[in-house]
PDB file of C-alpha atoms in Angstrom:
ATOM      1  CA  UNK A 249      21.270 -13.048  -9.211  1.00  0.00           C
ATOM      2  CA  UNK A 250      20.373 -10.189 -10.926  1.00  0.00           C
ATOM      3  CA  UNK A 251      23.624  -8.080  -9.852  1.00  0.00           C
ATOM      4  CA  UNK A 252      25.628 -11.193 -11.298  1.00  0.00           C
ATOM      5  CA  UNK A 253      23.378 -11.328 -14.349  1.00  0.00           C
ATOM      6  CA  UNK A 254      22.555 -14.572 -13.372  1.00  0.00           C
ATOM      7  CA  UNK A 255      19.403 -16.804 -14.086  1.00  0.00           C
ATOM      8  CA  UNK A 256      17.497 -19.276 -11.324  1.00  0.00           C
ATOM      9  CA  UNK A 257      15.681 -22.189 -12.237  1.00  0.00           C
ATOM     10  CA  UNK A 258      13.300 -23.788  -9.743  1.00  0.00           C
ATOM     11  CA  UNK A 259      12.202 -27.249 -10.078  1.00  0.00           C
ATOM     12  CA  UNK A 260      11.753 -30.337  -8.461  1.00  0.00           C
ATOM     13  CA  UNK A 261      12.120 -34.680  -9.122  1.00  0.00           C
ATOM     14  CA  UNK A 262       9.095 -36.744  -8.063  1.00  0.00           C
ATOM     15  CA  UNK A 263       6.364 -34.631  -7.252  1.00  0.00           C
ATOM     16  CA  UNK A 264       5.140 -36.603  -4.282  1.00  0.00           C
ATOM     17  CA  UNK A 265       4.858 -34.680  -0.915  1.00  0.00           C
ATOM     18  CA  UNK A 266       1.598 -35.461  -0.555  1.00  0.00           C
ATOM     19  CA  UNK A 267       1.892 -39.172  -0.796  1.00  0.00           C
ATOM     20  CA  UNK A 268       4.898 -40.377   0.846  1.00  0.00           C
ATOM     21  CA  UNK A 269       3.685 -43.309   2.082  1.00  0.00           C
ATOM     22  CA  UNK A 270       1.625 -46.278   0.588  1.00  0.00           C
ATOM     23  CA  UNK A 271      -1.563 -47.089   2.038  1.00  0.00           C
ATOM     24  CA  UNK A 272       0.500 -50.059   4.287  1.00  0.00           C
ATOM     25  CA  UNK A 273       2.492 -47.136   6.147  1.00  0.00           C
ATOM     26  CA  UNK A 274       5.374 -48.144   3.884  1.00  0.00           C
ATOM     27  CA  UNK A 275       7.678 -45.144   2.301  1.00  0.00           C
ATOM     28  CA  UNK A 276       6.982 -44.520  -0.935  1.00  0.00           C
ATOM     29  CA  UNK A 277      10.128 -44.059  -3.604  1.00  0.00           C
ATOM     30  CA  UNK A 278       8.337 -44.419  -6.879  1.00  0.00           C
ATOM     31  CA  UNK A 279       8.250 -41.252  -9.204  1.00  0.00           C
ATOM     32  CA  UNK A 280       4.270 -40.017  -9.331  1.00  0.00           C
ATOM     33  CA  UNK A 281       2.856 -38.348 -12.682  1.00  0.00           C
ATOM     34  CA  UNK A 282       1.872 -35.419 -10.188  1.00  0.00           C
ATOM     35  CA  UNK A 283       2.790 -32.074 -11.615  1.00  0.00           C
ATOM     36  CA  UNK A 284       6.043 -30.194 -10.380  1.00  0.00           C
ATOM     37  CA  UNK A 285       7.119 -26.489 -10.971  1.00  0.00           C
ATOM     38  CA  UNK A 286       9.358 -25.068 -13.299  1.00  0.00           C
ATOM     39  CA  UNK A 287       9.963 -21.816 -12.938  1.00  0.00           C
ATOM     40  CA  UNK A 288      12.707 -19.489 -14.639  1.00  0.00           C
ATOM     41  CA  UNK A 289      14.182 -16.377 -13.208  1.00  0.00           C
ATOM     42  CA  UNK A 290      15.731 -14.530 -15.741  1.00  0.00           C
ATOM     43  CA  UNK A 291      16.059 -10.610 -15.455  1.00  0.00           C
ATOM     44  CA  UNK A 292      17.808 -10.107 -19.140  1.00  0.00           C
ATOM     45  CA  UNK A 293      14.611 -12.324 -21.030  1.00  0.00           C
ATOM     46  CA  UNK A 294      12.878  -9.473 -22.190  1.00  0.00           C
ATOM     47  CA  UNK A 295      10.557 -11.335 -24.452  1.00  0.00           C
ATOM     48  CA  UNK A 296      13.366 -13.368 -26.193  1.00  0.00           C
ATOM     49  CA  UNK A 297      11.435 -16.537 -24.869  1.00  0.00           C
ATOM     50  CA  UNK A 298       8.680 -18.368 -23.423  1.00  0.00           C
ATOM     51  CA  UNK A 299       8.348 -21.577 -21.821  1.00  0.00           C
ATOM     52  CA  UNK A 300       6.325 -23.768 -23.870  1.00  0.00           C
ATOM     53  CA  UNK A 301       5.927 -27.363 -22.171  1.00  0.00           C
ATOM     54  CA  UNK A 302       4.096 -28.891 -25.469  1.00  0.00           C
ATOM     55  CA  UNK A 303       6.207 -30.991 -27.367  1.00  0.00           C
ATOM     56  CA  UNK A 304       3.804 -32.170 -29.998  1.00  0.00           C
ATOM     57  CA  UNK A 305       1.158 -29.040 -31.169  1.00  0.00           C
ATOM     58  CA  UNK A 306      -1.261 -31.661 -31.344  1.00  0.00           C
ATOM     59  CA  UNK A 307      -1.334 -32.734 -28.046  1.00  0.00           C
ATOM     60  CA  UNK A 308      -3.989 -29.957 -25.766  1.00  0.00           C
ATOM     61  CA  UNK A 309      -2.298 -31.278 -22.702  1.00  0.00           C
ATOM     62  CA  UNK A 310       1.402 -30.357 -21.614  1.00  0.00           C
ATOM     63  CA  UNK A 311       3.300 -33.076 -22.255  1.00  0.00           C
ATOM     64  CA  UNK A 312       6.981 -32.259 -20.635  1.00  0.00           C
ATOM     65  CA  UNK A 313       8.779 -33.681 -17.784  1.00  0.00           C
ATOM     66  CA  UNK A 314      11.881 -33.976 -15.899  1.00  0.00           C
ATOM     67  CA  UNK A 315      13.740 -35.371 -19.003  1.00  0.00           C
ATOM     68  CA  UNK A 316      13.260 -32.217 -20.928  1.00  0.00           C
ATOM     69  CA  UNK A 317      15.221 -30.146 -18.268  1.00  0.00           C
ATOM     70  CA  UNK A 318      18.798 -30.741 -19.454  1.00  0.00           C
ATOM     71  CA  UNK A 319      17.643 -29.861 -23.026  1.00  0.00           C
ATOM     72  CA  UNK A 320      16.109 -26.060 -21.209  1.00  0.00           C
ATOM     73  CA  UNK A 321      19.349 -25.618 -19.069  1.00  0.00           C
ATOM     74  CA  UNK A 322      21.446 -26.025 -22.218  1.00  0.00           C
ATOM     75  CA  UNK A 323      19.534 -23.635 -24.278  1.00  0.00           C
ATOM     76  CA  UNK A 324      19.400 -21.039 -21.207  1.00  0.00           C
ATOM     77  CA  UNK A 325      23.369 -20.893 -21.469  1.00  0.00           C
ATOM     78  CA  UNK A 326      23.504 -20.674 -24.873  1.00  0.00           C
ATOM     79  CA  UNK A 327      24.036 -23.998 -25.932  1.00  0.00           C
ATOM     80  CA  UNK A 328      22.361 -26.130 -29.020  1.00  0.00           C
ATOM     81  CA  UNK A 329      21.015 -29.532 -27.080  1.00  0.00           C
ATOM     82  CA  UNK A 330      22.701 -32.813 -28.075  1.00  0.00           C
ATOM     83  CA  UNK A 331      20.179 -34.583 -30.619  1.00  0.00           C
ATOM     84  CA  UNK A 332      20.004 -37.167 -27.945  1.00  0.00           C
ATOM     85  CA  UNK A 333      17.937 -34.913 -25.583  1.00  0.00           C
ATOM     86  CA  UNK A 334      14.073 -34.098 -25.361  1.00  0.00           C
ATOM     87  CA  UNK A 335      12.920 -31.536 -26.598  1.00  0.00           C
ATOM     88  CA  UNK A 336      14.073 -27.543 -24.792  1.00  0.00           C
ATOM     89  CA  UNK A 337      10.983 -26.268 -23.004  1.00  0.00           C
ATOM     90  CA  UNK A 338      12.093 -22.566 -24.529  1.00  0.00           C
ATOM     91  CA  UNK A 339      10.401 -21.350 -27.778  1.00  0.00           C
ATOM     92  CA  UNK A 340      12.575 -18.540 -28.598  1.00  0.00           C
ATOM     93  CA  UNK A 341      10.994 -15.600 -29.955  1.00  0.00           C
ATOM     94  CA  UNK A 342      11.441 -14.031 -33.777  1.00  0.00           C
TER      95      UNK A 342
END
């Protein structure tokens, strides 16, 4: 990655290894609120950004998800988000 002067983003969807099945033995599908990782690899950041996963200042508790994801990977290649999108997980610095 870094030889390519690439960047790796690590993440995942539901969040629910430790509960795949209900408490009938059934699999269990459903998305879970449990917490997944986000991680960013970049080698060039340098302090031009941090990920910030608060959406609203007033909120203590991080607030992002999956849906912000495509608003981060957008941003990470340079790219304004469509207005459509949650909010980027990036705060850029000044």
């Amino acid at each position: 990655v870094t030889a390519r002067n690439g960047i790796v983003v690590i993440t995942a969807d539901h969040g629910n290894c430790e509960e795949m099945k209900d408490k009938k033995g059934n699999i269990k599908t459903s998305h879970t609120l449990n917490a997944i990782p986000f991680i960013i690899v970049d080698p060039n950041c340098n302090g031009k950004y941090v990920v910030d996963p608060t959406e609203d200042p007033s909120i203590v508790e991080p607030v992002a998800g999956i849906t912000n994801v495509a608003a981060t990977l957008c941003n990470l290649l340079g790219y304004e988000q469509p207005s459509l999108y949650r909010k980027s997980l990036l705060k850029f610095q000044e």
